Short mmCIF file of C-alpha atoms in Angstrom, two decimals:
data_model
loop_
_atom_site.label_atom_id
_atom_site.label_comp_id
_atom_site.label_asym_id
_atom_site.label_seq_id
_atom_site.Cartn_x
_atom_site.Cartn_y
_atom_site.Cartn_z
CA UNK A 1 102.26 -129.66 38.38
CA UNK A 2 101.18 -131.47 35.25
CA UNK A 3 97.47 -132.14 34.93
CA UNK A 4 96.28 -135.73 34.58
CA UNK A 5 92.67 -134.82 33.90
CA UNK A 6 91.54 -137.04 30.97
CA UNK A 7 89.11 -134.42 29.69
CA UNK A 8 91.85 -131.79 29.68
CA UNK A 9 94.22 -134.14 27.85
CA UNK A 10 91.54 -134.87 25.24
CA UNK A 11 90.92 -131.15 24.76
CA UNK A 12 94.64 -130.46 24.27
CA UNK A 13 94.99 -133.36 21.84
CA UNK A 14 92.06 -132.06 19.81
CA UNK A 15 93.58 -128.57 19.75
CA UNK A 16 96.94 -129.95 18.59
CA UNK A 17 95.32 -131.97 15.80
CA UNK A 18 93.29 -129.03 14.54
CA UNK A 19 96.32 -126.75 14.79
CA UNK A 20 98.26 -129.19 12.59
CA UNK A 21 95.36 -129.21 10.11
CA UNK A 22 95.52 -125.42 9.98
CA UNK A 23 99.19 -125.37 9.09
CA UNK A 24 100.54 -125.06 12.63
CA UNK A 25 98.59 -121.99 13.75
CA UNK A 26 96.79 -121.99 17.06
CA UNK A 27 93.03 -122.17 16.39
CA UNK A 28 91.24 -118.87 16.58
CA UNK A 29 94.40 -116.75 16.31
CA UNK A 30 95.35 -117.26 12.66
CA UNK A 31 95.81 -114.53 10.07
CA UNK A 32 92.81 -113.17 8.18
CA UNK A 33 94.75 -113.50 4.88
CA UNK A 34 93.54 -117.08 4.22
CA UNK A 35 89.97 -115.89 4.74
CA UNK A 36 90.39 -113.44 1.84
CA UNK A 37 91.28 -116.36 -0.45
CA UNK A 38 88.29 -118.36 0.78
CA UNK A 39 85.99 -115.39 0.19
CA UNK A 40 87.25 -115.05 -3.41
CA UNK A 41 86.65 -118.76 -4.03
CA UNK A 42 83.12 -118.53 -2.61
CA UNK A 43 82.33 -115.52 -4.81
CA UNK A 44 83.48 -117.45 -7.88
CA UNK A 45 81.41 -120.59 -7.34
CA UNK A 46 78.30 -118.55 -6.52
CA UNK A 47 78.79 -116.16 -9.47
CA UNK A 48 78.88 -119.12 -11.84
CA UNK A 49 75.27 -119.91 -10.90
CA UNK A 50 74.31 -116.26 -11.47
CA UNK A 51 75.84 -116.39 -14.95
CA UNK A 52 73.64 -119.36 -15.86
CA UNK A 53 70.52 -117.56 -14.65
CA UNK A 54 71.12 -114.50 -16.85
CA UNK A 55 72.32 -116.50 -19.87
CA UNK A 56 68.74 -117.46 -20.79
CA UNK A 57 68.40 -115.01 -23.67
CA UNK A 58 71.89 -115.60 -25.06
CA UNK A 59 71.63 -119.39 -24.89
CA UNK A 60 68.20 -119.30 -26.52
CA UNK A 61 69.43 -117.07 -29.35
CA UNK A 62 72.85 -118.63 -30.00
CA UNK A 63 72.27 -122.31 -29.22
CA UNK A 64 68.52 -122.61 -29.71
CA UNK A 65 68.07 -123.77 -26.12
CA UNK A 66 64.60 -124.11 -24.62
CA UNK A 67 63.61 -123.27 -21.03
CA UNK A 68 63.68 -127.00 -20.28
CA UNK A 69 67.23 -127.24 -21.68
CA UNK A 70 68.37 -124.34 -19.49
CA UNK A 71 66.61 -125.79 -16.46
CA UNK A 72 68.44 -129.07 -17.09
CA UNK A 73 71.82 -127.28 -17.44
CA UNK A 74 71.18 -125.45 -14.18
CA UNK A 75 70.02 -128.60 -12.40
CA UNK A 76 72.96 -130.71 -13.63
CA UNK A 77 75.43 -128.46 -11.83
CA UNK A 78 73.49 -128.61 -8.59
CA UNK A 79 72.85 -132.34 -9.02
CA UNK A 80 76.56 -133.15 -9.49
CA UNK A 81 77.67 -130.81 -6.71
CA UNK A 82 74.93 -132.01 -4.38
CA UNK A 83 75.58 -135.68 -5.06
CA UNK A 84 79.36 -135.52 -4.53
CA UNK A 85 79.73 -132.60 -2.10
CA UNK A 86 79.87 -134.86 0.97
CA UNK A 87 82.55 -136.98 -0.73
CA UNK A 88 84.41 -133.75 -1.49
CA UNK A 89 84.51 -132.96 2.20
CA UNK A 90 85.85 -136.43 3.00
CA UNK A 91 88.50 -136.06 0.28
CA UNK A 92 89.53 -132.77 1.86
CA UNK A 93 90.17 -134.21 5.30
CA UNK A 94 91.86 -137.26 3.72
CA UNK A 95 94.37 -135.61 1.36
CA UNK A 96 94.37 -132.07 2.80
CA UNK A 97 91.95 -129.18 2.35
CA UNK A 98 94.29 -126.88 0.40
CA UNK A 99 95.20 -129.58 -2.12
CA UNK A 100 91.54 -130.45 -2.59
CA UNK A 101 90.64 -126.81 -3.14
CA UNK A 102 93.34 -126.41 -5.79
CA UNK A 103 92.10 -129.46 -7.71
CA UNK A 104 88.55 -128.07 -7.59
CA UNK A 105 89.62 -124.65 -8.86
CA UNK A 106 91.51 -126.24 -11.76
CA UNK A 107 88.39 -128.19 -12.74
CA UNK A 108 86.35 -124.98 -12.51
CA UNK A 109 88.70 -123.27 -14.98
CA UNK A 110 88.34 -126.19 -17.40
CA UNK A 111 84.55 -126.25 -17.01
CA UNK A 112 84.19 -122.56 -17.82
CA UNK A 113 86.43 -122.95 -20.89
CA UNK A 114 84.25 -125.82 -22.16
CA UNK A 115 81.11 -123.73 -21.59
CA UNK A 116 82.62 -120.78 -23.46
CA UNK A 117 83.46 -122.97 -26.45
CA UNK A 118 80.19 -124.99 -26.50
CA UNK A 119 78.57 -125.31 -29.93
CA UNK A 120 75.44 -127.04 -28.59
CA UNK A 121 73.51 -126.85 -25.33
CA UNK A 122 74.32 -130.53 -24.68
CA UNK A 123 78.06 -129.74 -24.69
CA UNK A 124 77.53 -126.91 -22.25
CA UNK A 125 75.34 -129.09 -20.01
CA UNK A 126 77.20 -132.39 -19.98
CA UNK A 127 80.68 -130.94 -20.44
CA UNK A 128 80.98 -127.50 -18.89
CA UNK A 129 78.35 -127.86 -16.17
CA UNK A 130 79.50 -131.35 -15.11
CA UNK A 131 83.13 -130.21 -14.79
CA UNK A 132 82.05 -127.11 -12.89
CA UNK A 133 79.87 -129.23 -10.60
CA UNK A 134 82.75 -131.59 -9.77
CA UNK A 135 85.01 -128.59 -9.17
CA UNK A 136 82.46 -126.98 -6.86
CA UNK A 137 82.07 -130.17 -4.82
CA UNK A 138 85.78 -129.91 -4.02
CA UNK A 139 86.02 -126.13 -3.56
CA UNK A 140 82.97 -125.51 -1.33
CA UNK A 141 83.73 -128.09 1.40
CA UNK A 142 87.35 -126.96 1.42
CA UNK A 143 86.25 -123.36 2.00
CA UNK A 144 83.91 -124.28 4.86
CA UNK A 145 86.30 -126.86 6.29
CA UNK A 146 89.20 -124.39 6.36
CA UNK A 147 87.07 -121.85 8.20
CA UNK A 148 86.28 -124.47 10.85
CA UNK A 149 89.95 -125.50 11.05
CA UNK A 150 91.50 -122.02 11.17
CA UNK A 151 89.14 -120.12 13.47
CA UNK A 152 87.24 -120.66 16.69
CA UNK A 153 84.76 -118.85 18.90
CA UNK A 154 83.74 -115.38 17.83
CA UNK A 155 86.41 -115.32 15.09
CA UNK A 156 84.81 -118.41 13.55
CA UNK A 157 81.38 -116.75 13.65
CA UNK A 158 82.83 -113.67 11.93
CA UNK A 159 84.64 -115.85 9.36
CA UNK A 160 81.51 -117.84 8.54
CA UNK A 161 79.67 -114.53 8.24
CA UNK A 162 82.28 -113.37 5.73
CA UNK A 163 81.76 -116.54 3.65
CA UNK A 164 77.99 -116.03 3.76
CA UNK A 165 78.56 -112.41 2.80
CA UNK A 166 80.66 -113.55 -0.15
CA UNK A 167 77.80 -115.73 -1.35
CA UNK A 168 75.52 -112.71 -0.97
CA UNK A 169 77.99 -110.43 -2.75
CA UNK A 170 77.99 -112.81 -5.69
CA UNK A 171 74.28 -112.06 -6.16
CA UNK A 172 75.45 -108.64 -7.37
CA UNK A 173 77.66 -110.24 -10.01
CA UNK A 174 74.76 -110.35 -12.52
CA UNK A 175 75.22 -106.59 -12.89
CA UNK A 176 78.73 -107.02 -14.27
CA UNK A 177 78.08 -110.36 -15.94
CA UNK A 178 74.81 -109.05 -17.39
CA UNK A 179 76.64 -106.15 -19.03
CA UNK A 180 79.17 -108.58 -20.52
CA UNK A 181 76.37 -110.92 -21.60
CA UNK A 182 74.47 -108.12 -23.37
CA UNK A 183 77.60 -106.80 -25.07
CA UNK A 184 79.41 -110.02 -26.02
CA UNK A 185 77.21 -113.06 -25.31
CA UNK A 186 77.61 -116.10 -23.11
CA UNK A 187 80.96 -117.21 -24.59
CA UNK A 188 82.90 -114.17 -23.42
CA UNK A 189 81.07 -114.24 -20.08
CA UNK A 190 82.14 -117.79 -19.29
CA UNK A 191 85.67 -117.01 -20.53
CA UNK A 192 85.86 -114.16 -18.00
CA UNK A 193 84.80 -116.59 -15.25
CA UNK A 194 87.53 -119.02 -16.35
CA UNK A 195 90.12 -116.24 -15.97
CA UNK A 196 88.73 -115.39 -12.52
CA UNK A 197 89.04 -118.97 -11.26
CA UNK A 198 92.60 -119.11 -12.61
CA UNK A 199 93.48 -116.02 -10.57
CA UNK A 200 91.92 -117.50 -7.42
CA UNK A 201 93.92 -120.68 -8.00
CA UNK A 202 97.09 -118.56 -7.91
CA UNK A 203 96.14 -116.98 -4.57
CA UNK A 204 95.86 -120.35 -2.83
CA UNK A 205 99.58 -120.00 -2.04
CA UNK A 206 98.37 -117.86 0.88
CA UNK A 207 96.55 -120.82 2.42
CA UNK A 208 98.31 -122.92 5.08
CA UNK A 209 99.16 -126.44 3.99
CA UNK A 210 96.71 -128.68 5.82
CA UNK A 211 97.73 -132.15 6.94
CA UNK A 212 95.50 -135.17 6.31
CA UNK A 213 93.26 -135.86 9.27
CA UNK A 214 94.91 -137.96 11.97
CA UNK A 215 93.38 -141.33 12.74
CA UNK A 216 91.59 -141.83 9.43
CA UNK A 217 91.97 -145.46 8.39
CA UNK A 218 90.19 -145.65 5.05
CA UNK A 219 88.07 -143.85 2.51
CA UNK A 220 84.36 -144.68 2.62
CA UNK A 221 83.94 -145.76 -1.01
CA UNK A 222 80.70 -147.66 -0.40
CA UNK A 223 79.09 -144.73 1.41
CA UNK A 224 80.21 -142.29 -1.28
CA UNK A 225 78.79 -144.46 -4.08
CA UNK A 226 75.44 -145.02 -2.34
CA UNK A 227 75.06 -141.36 -1.35
CA UNK A 228 75.97 -140.10 -4.81
CA UNK A 229 73.66 -142.56 -6.57
CA UNK A 230 70.77 -141.87 -4.19
CA UNK A 231 71.04 -138.10 -4.43
CA UNK A 232 71.53 -138.20 -8.20
CA UNK A 233 68.46 -140.40 -8.80
CA UNK A 234 66.26 -138.33 -6.49
CA UNK A 235 67.31 -134.97 -7.96
CA UNK A 236 67.14 -136.24 -11.56
CA UNK A 237 63.61 -137.52 -11.05
CA UNK A 238 62.58 -134.25 -9.42
CA UNK A 239 64.07 -132.14 -12.21
CA UNK A 240 62.30 -134.10 -14.98
CA UNK A 241 58.78 -134.09 -13.53
CA UNK A 242 57.76 -131.25 -15.86
CA UNK A 243 59.12 -132.85 -19.04
CA UNK A 244 58.55 -136.56 -18.40
CA UNK A 245 55.26 -136.24 -16.51
CA UNK A 246 54.23 -136.90 -12.92
CA UNK A 247 52.15 -140.06 -13.51
CA UNK A 248 51.65 -140.61 -17.24
CA UNK A 249 54.54 -140.08 -19.69
CA UNK A 250 54.59 -136.91 -21.74
CA UNK A 251 55.78 -136.53 -25.33
CA UNK A 252 59.55 -136.82 -25.39
CA UNK A 253 59.78 -139.05 -22.30
CA UNK A 254 62.77 -141.35 -23.07
CA UNK A 255 61.33 -144.48 -21.42
CA UNK A 256 58.53 -145.66 -19.15
CA UNK A 257 58.22 -147.82 -16.04
CA UNK A 258 55.20 -150.13 -16.31
CA UNK A 259 53.65 -147.62 -18.68
CA UNK A 260 54.15 -144.72 -16.27
CA UNK A 261 56.50 -141.74 -16.21
CA UNK A 262 59.92 -142.70 -14.76
CA UNK A 263 60.29 -139.45 -12.79
CA UNK A 264 58.57 -140.56 -9.56
CA UNK A 265 60.12 -144.09 -9.62
CA UNK A 266 63.56 -142.48 -9.94
CA UNK A 267 62.82 -140.29 -6.93
CA UNK A 268 61.64 -143.32 -4.92
CA UNK A 269 64.75 -145.31 -5.86
CA UNK A 270 66.94 -142.42 -4.75
CA UNK A 271 65.21 -142.17 -1.39
CA UNK A 272 65.55 -145.94 -0.89
CA UNK A 273 69.31 -145.74 -1.48
CA UNK A 274 69.62 -142.84 0.96
CA UNK A 275 67.76 -144.90 3.58
CA UNK A 276 70.26 -147.74 3.04
CA UNK A 277 73.06 -145.25 3.70
CA UNK A 278 72.32 -145.20 7.46
CA UNK A 279 73.46 -148.78 8.27
CA UNK A 280 76.36 -148.46 5.80
CA UNK A 281 77.65 -145.38 7.63
CA UNK A 282 77.36 -147.05 11.03
CA UNK A 283 79.70 -149.79 9.85
CA UNK A 284 82.04 -147.29 8.16
CA UNK A 285 82.38 -145.19 11.32
CA UNK A 286 83.46 -148.23 13.28
CA UNK A 287 86.26 -148.65 10.71
CA UNK A 288 87.32 -145.01 11.11
CA UNK A 289 86.32 -143.49 7.75
CA UNK A 290 82.61 -142.65 7.62
CA UNK A 291 81.36 -140.39 4.87
CA UNK A 292 78.73 -139.00 7.27
CA UNK A 293 79.70 -139.20 10.98
CA UNK A 294 77.10 -140.49 13.42
CA UNK A 295 76.62 -137.03 14.95
CA UNK A 296 75.14 -135.75 11.68
CA UNK A 297 72.54 -138.51 11.64
CA UNK A 298 71.49 -138.58 15.28
CA UNK A 299 71.69 -134.98 16.51
CA UNK A 300 68.47 -132.90 16.22
CA UNK A 301 70.61 -129.75 16.51
CA UNK A 302 72.70 -130.76 13.49
CA UNK A 303 69.63 -131.66 11.43
CA UNK A 304 68.00 -128.32 12.24
CA UNK A 305 71.22 -126.52 11.34
CA UNK A 306 71.54 -128.30 7.99
CA UNK A 307 67.93 -127.45 7.19
CA UNK A 308 68.70 -123.81 8.00
CA UNK A 309 71.69 -124.00 5.63
CA UNK A 310 69.63 -125.58 2.82
CA UNK A 311 66.41 -123.54 2.85
CA UNK A 312 67.82 -120.13 1.77
CA UNK A 313 69.41 -121.87 -1.21
CA UNK A 314 66.12 -123.64 -1.94
CA UNK A 315 64.50 -120.22 -2.07
CA UNK A 316 67.25 -118.71 -4.24
CA UNK A 317 67.18 -121.65 -6.65
CA UNK A 318 63.43 -121.34 -7.13
CA UNK A 319 63.59 -117.55 -7.33
CA UNK A 320 66.28 -117.70 -10.01
CA UNK A 321 64.36 -120.11 -12.27
CA UNK A 322 61.08 -118.19 -11.78
CA UNK A 323 61.89 -114.48 -11.86
CA UNK A 324 64.76 -114.11 -14.34
CA UNK A 325 63.16 -116.01 -17.27
CA UNK A 326 59.85 -114.17 -16.73
CA UNK A 327 61.59 -110.79 -16.69
CA UNK A 328 63.67 -111.50 -19.80
CA UNK A 329 61.32 -113.60 -21.95
CA UNK A 330 57.97 -112.05 -20.98
CA UNK A 331 58.45 -108.60 -19.45
CA UNK A 332 61.18 -107.62 -21.92
CA UNK A 333 64.04 -106.96 -19.46
CA UNK A 334 67.62 -107.15 -20.76
CA UNK A 335 70.27 -109.23 -18.99
CA UNK A 336 71.70 -106.01 -17.55
CA UNK A 337 68.29 -104.89 -16.26
CA UNK A 338 67.64 -108.32 -14.75
CA UNK A 339 71.04 -108.15 -13.11
CA UNK A 340 70.24 -104.77 -11.58
CA UNK A 341 67.33 -106.41 -9.77
CA UNK A 342 69.89 -108.36 -7.77
CA UNK A 343 70.86 -105.12 -6.02
CA UNK A 344 67.56 -105.20 -4.17
CA UNK A 345 68.32 -108.57 -2.61
CA UNK A 346 72.11 -108.64 -2.75
CA UNK A 347 72.84 -105.50 -0.72
CA UNK A 348 70.76 -106.38 2.36
CA UNK A 349 71.84 -110.02 2.04
CA UNK A 350 75.51 -109.02 2.03
CA UNK A 351 75.20 -106.51 4.87
CA UNK A 352 73.34 -108.84 7.22
CA UNK A 353 75.37 -111.97 6.45
CA UNK A 354 78.71 -110.19 6.78
CA UNK A 355 78.21 -107.73 9.63
CA UNK A 356 75.49 -109.19 11.86
CA UNK A 357 77.82 -111.76 13.54
CA UNK A 358 80.45 -109.04 14.12
CA UNK A 359 78.24 -106.18 15.30
CA UNK A 360 75.62 -108.12 17.27
CA UNK A 361 77.30 -111.25 18.68
CA UNK A 362 74.91 -111.41 21.66
CA UNK A 363 71.70 -111.60 19.64
CA UNK A 364 70.06 -115.02 19.72
CA UNK A 365 71.23 -116.99 16.69
CA UNK A 366 68.11 -119.19 16.84
CA UNK A 367 65.83 -116.17 16.81
CA UNK A 368 67.71 -114.54 13.93
CA UNK A 369 67.41 -117.68 11.77
CA UNK A 370 63.71 -118.12 12.42
CA UNK A 371 62.91 -114.44 11.82
CA UNK A 372 64.87 -114.72 8.57
CA UNK A 373 62.82 -117.71 7.45
CA UNK A 374 59.59 -115.88 8.29
CA UNK A 375 60.80 -112.90 6.21
CA UNK A 376 61.34 -115.24 3.23
CA UNK A 377 57.77 -116.54 3.59
CA UNK A 378 56.44 -112.97 3.48
CA UNK A 379 58.72 -112.24 0.50
CA UNK A 380 57.19 -115.11 -1.49
CA UNK A 381 53.71 -113.74 -0.92
CA UNK A 382 54.77 -110.23 -1.96
CA UNK A 383 56.38 -111.53 -5.15
CA UNK A 384 53.19 -113.45 -5.97
CA UNK A 385 51.24 -110.21 -5.65
CA UNK A 386 53.78 -108.41 -7.86
CA UNK A 387 53.34 -110.67 -10.91
CA UNK A 388 51.26 -109.01 -13.62
CA UNK A 389 50.25 -110.14 -17.10
CA UNK A 390 53.31 -109.54 -19.32
CA UNK A 391 54.82 -107.28 -16.64
CA UNK A 392 55.79 -107.02 -12.98
CA UNK A 393 54.66 -104.63 -10.24
CA UNK A 394 56.23 -102.85 -7.28
CA UNK A 395 55.31 -105.67 -4.90
CA UNK A 396 57.68 -108.02 -6.72
CA UNK A 397 60.59 -105.64 -6.14
CA UNK A 398 59.61 -105.24 -2.47
CA UNK A 399 59.43 -109.02 -2.11
CA UNK A 400 62.84 -109.38 -3.71
CA UNK A 401 64.34 -106.98 -1.15
CA UNK A 402 62.59 -108.69 1.78
CA UNK A 403 63.81 -112.05 0.52
CA UNK A 404 67.38 -110.72 0.54
CA UNK A 405 66.94 -109.58 4.15
CA UNK A 406 65.64 -113.01 5.15
CA UNK A 407 68.39 -114.94 3.36
CA UNK A 408 71.08 -112.67 4.80
CA UNK A 409 69.77 -113.15 8.34
CA UNK A 410 69.63 -116.95 8.05
CA UNK A 411 73.01 -117.27 6.34
CA UNK A 412 74.69 -115.09 8.96
CA UNK A 413 74.13 -117.84 11.56
CA UNK A 414 73.38 -121.17 9.86
CA UNK A 415 76.91 -122.40 9.00
CA UNK A 416 78.20 -121.67 12.49
CA UNK A 417 75.13 -123.38 14.00
CA UNK A 418 76.13 -126.65 12.27
CA UNK A 419 79.85 -126.36 13.07
CA UNK A 420 79.06 -125.58 16.72
CA UNK A 421 76.73 -128.58 17.08
CA UNK A 422 79.53 -131.11 16.46
CA UNK A 423 82.92 -131.62 18.08
CA UNK A 424 86.45 -132.68 17.21
CA UNK A 425 87.28 -133.78 13.69
CA UNK A 426 83.59 -133.86 12.76
CA UNK A 427 83.79 -130.04 12.70
CA UNK A 428 86.26 -129.99 9.81
CA UNK A 429 84.23 -132.60 7.92
CA UNK A 430 81.15 -130.35 8.24
CA UNK A 431 82.29 -128.46 5.16
CA UNK A 432 81.28 -131.19 2.74
CA UNK A 433 78.01 -131.92 4.48
CA UNK A 434 77.05 -128.24 4.67
CA UNK A 435 78.04 -127.82 1.03
CA UNK A 436 75.82 -130.76 0.11
CA UNK A 437 72.93 -129.18 2.01
CA UNK A 438 73.45 -125.95 0.06
CA UNK A 439 73.49 -127.62 -3.32
CA UNK A 440 70.69 -130.05 -2.59
CA UNK A 441 68.60 -127.05 -1.51
CA UNK A 442 69.56 -125.18 -4.68
CA UNK A 443 68.82 -128.17 -6.91
CA UNK A 444 65.49 -128.89 -5.25
CA UNK A 445 64.49 -125.23 -5.42
CA UNK A 446 65.37 -125.03 -9.10
CA UNK A 447 63.63 -128.32 -9.90
CA UNK A 448 60.52 -127.76 -7.79
CA UNK A 449 60.13 -124.14 -8.88
CA UNK A 450 60.60 -124.89 -12.57
CA UNK A 451 58.44 -128.02 -12.50
CA UNK A 452 55.55 -126.35 -10.70
CA UNK A 453 55.68 -123.36 -13.04
CA UNK A 454 55.71 -125.44 -16.22
CA UNK A 455 53.01 -127.86 -15.07
CA UNK A 456 50.77 -125.02 -13.89
CA UNK A 457 51.29 -123.12 -17.16
CA UNK A 458 50.43 -126.13 -19.29
CA UNK A 459 47.32 -126.92 -17.22
CA UNK A 460 46.02 -123.34 -17.11
CA UNK A 461 46.68 -122.75 -20.80
CA UNK A 462 44.99 -125.98 -21.85
CA UNK A 463 41.97 -125.08 -19.71
CA UNK A 464 41.74 -121.55 -21.10
CA UNK A 465 42.25 -122.62 -24.70
CA UNK A 466 39.57 -125.33 -24.40
CA UNK A 467 37.02 -122.71 -23.34
CA UNK A 468 37.79 -120.40 -26.30
CA UNK A 469 35.90 -120.65 -29.57
CA UNK A 470 38.95 -121.78 -31.55
CA UNK A 471 39.38 -124.77 -33.85
CA UNK A 472 40.26 -127.93 -31.96
CA UNK A 473 43.32 -128.79 -34.09
CA UNK A 474 44.76 -125.33 -33.48
CA UNK A 475 44.15 -125.61 -29.73
CA UNK A 476 45.93 -128.97 -29.57
CA UNK A 477 48.91 -127.56 -31.47
CA UNK A 478 49.02 -124.47 -29.24
CA UNK A 479 48.81 -126.58 -26.07
CA UNK A 480 52.21 -128.08 -26.91
CA UNK A 481 53.67 -124.57 -26.47
CA UNK A 482 51.56 -123.72 -23.44
CA UNK A 483 54.43 -124.28 -20.97
CA UNK A 484 56.91 -122.06 -22.84
CA UNK A 485 57.54 -118.57 -21.46
CA UNK A 486 57.24 -115.83 -24.09
CA UNK A 487 55.63 -112.45 -24.71
CA UNK A 488 52.24 -112.09 -26.47
CA UNK A 489 53.73 -110.80 -29.72
CA UNK A 490 56.12 -113.73 -29.95
CA UNK A 491 53.30 -116.20 -29.25
CA UNK A 492 51.04 -114.59 -31.87
CA UNK A 493 53.84 -114.84 -34.45
CA UNK A 494 54.31 -118.49 -33.53
CA UNK A 495 50.57 -119.11 -33.90
CA UNK A 496 50.72 -117.63 -37.42
CA UNK A 497 53.19 -120.35 -38.40
CA UNK A 498 50.51 -122.92 -37.50
CA UNK A 499 48.08 -121.28 -39.93
CA UNK A 500 46.07 -119.44 -37.24
CA UNK A 501 44.03 -116.43 -38.31
CA UNK A 502 45.19 -113.11 -36.72
CA UNK A 503 42.15 -113.04 -34.41
CA UNK A 504 42.72 -116.62 -33.24
CA UNK A 505 46.43 -115.96 -32.77
CA UNK A 506 45.73 -112.88 -30.65
CA UNK A 507 43.20 -114.82 -28.55
CA UNK A 508 45.63 -117.66 -27.94
CA UNK A 509 48.38 -115.18 -27.05
CA UNK A 510 46.10 -113.51 -24.47
CA UNK A 511 45.22 -116.89 -22.94
CA UNK A 512 48.89 -117.81 -22.80
CA UNK A 513 49.85 -114.51 -21.13
CA UNK A 514 47.20 -114.96 -18.45
CA UNK A 515 48.18 -118.59 -17.89
CA UNK A 516 51.87 -117.88 -17.34
CA UNK A 517 51.13 -114.99 -14.95
CA UNK A 518 48.68 -117.09 -12.90
CA UNK A 519 51.09 -120.04 -12.88
CA UNK A 520 53.90 -117.85 -11.56
CA UNK A 521 51.67 -116.52 -8.77
CA UNK A 522 50.66 -120.05 -7.77
CA UNK A 523 54.27 -121.22 -7.75
CA UNK A 524 55.38 -118.35 -5.51
CA UNK A 525 52.51 -119.22 -3.16
CA UNK A 526 53.67 -122.85 -3.01
CA UNK A 527 57.24 -121.69 -2.40
CA UNK A 528 56.05 -119.61 0.55
CA UNK A 529 54.24 -122.61 2.01
CA UNK A 530 57.37 -124.77 1.80
CA UNK A 531 59.44 -122.06 3.49
CA UNK A 532 56.82 -121.81 6.27
CA UNK A 533 57.15 -125.55 6.95
CA UNK A 534 60.90 -125.10 7.47
CA UNK A 535 60.12 -123.10 10.62
CA UNK A 536 58.95 -126.36 12.21
CA UNK A 537 62.14 -128.19 11.25
CA UNK A 538 64.49 -125.60 12.77
CA UNK A 539 63.17 -125.61 16.33
CA UNK A 540 66.20 -127.59 17.66
CA UNK A 541 68.90 -125.15 16.52
CA UNK A 542 71.93 -124.80 18.77
CA UNK A 543 72.45 -121.34 20.32
CA UNK A 544 75.78 -119.79 19.24
CA UNK A 545 75.40 -116.21 20.50
CA UNK A 546 78.20 -114.97 22.75
CA UNK A 547 77.33 -115.06 26.43
CA UNK A 548 74.25 -117.30 26.03
#
């Protein structure tokens, strides 16, 4: 006898719609072949970030880039991807996830080619990094959306674990990319990445053709514009705090707002636009095409899950802008040696993210995430203890490994926690929103870490130089370089170009070395405090463990 239960009919209709979106396969029983393609795409987008982190020395030598220039290039990618990632997810469910992914991969190829051919850091930043950011905001939500569409239950948990493992595996890419960077420079390195993305684009033939989402009436243009503008203004203001000033404008600030630095006003304007997004999305959902469904705004479980998605990337963004430049510009590590450090975090990160959902499906997902966050807090404190003047100690390496363990534990559960907290078509749209959380976390981590480091360096150096018995004019000139990472010999040589006597140059170099070490310790301490606060925000996580 045919059932007339409305709930059962709704369930079957949902299953049919999601099966159509997955190319006709029954959810949860599809082939693992598409997952291999998604893993390769995830490795590529994550490896691109790693290439930027280890390109510091090459970009400085070949293009004359400063640390601020490199921070801006790194932040632009995350800013673009973070601002448009949610729109990328909506595009995916509107025109089809596979088509969206292919467009994103093609843009990634073009972005890497532009970066490889860049003759100035501005071309690399506003050409290559912008194209790569737009490409990533189409690829990442497609990857996460296809996982949600193709798999269910334990298979979905395993698939999300594989994607998290791919992101972790990409942390090992600096070993290979570092060797290429040392041997041939950044141009060949980005050309290799362009070839990789072209190969991944070819493998997308293995993906099922996904149908546009049924019932969608329109594209939320207003929501996309407001969200993108709000996120862009907030992240831009955050990223320029160190170069434009927090309150009063610094030298080189392009404009002022009532005589003050524009950084904080830009952040405030961005937050105001994001607040206006709430009523806009309520109206858009009634019309059938919301950029952010209501469930993502009202559910404590979803908010906790998105925070759990974002915070590991916040940590990795800050870690990348703090550790790698210090190792290469101060401690004298090569790109290859800096890349080898990624083994300490990448291996445990990969193992936990990939295999924990498969081997221990009954462990509490909430407990795993919160233990992982606590491990990251402890890792920050260890890394602070491991910073030495012009060198690094064993504690930094131990903290790096513990951080990898924490990130791997959180990432093994966080994506599935978000997807499991929503229902129906909102699950497929979670890809763009989760991708935005990742990139916003990465951008904020990069911006906050870099800003705190540079501001602390400048303050500590100015204080130390003022107490030394050195001519005032020389101290003022040296203070302009106080927030630049470099070894003592390089700083002494720079001081000589200002007319400093050898003794004064050596004294200033010693003050600078102490200031940058102390600033790095303080920044790692602040990073640990922020990660500790995230434990409060994740108390409403949904439980996804089997049998619970």
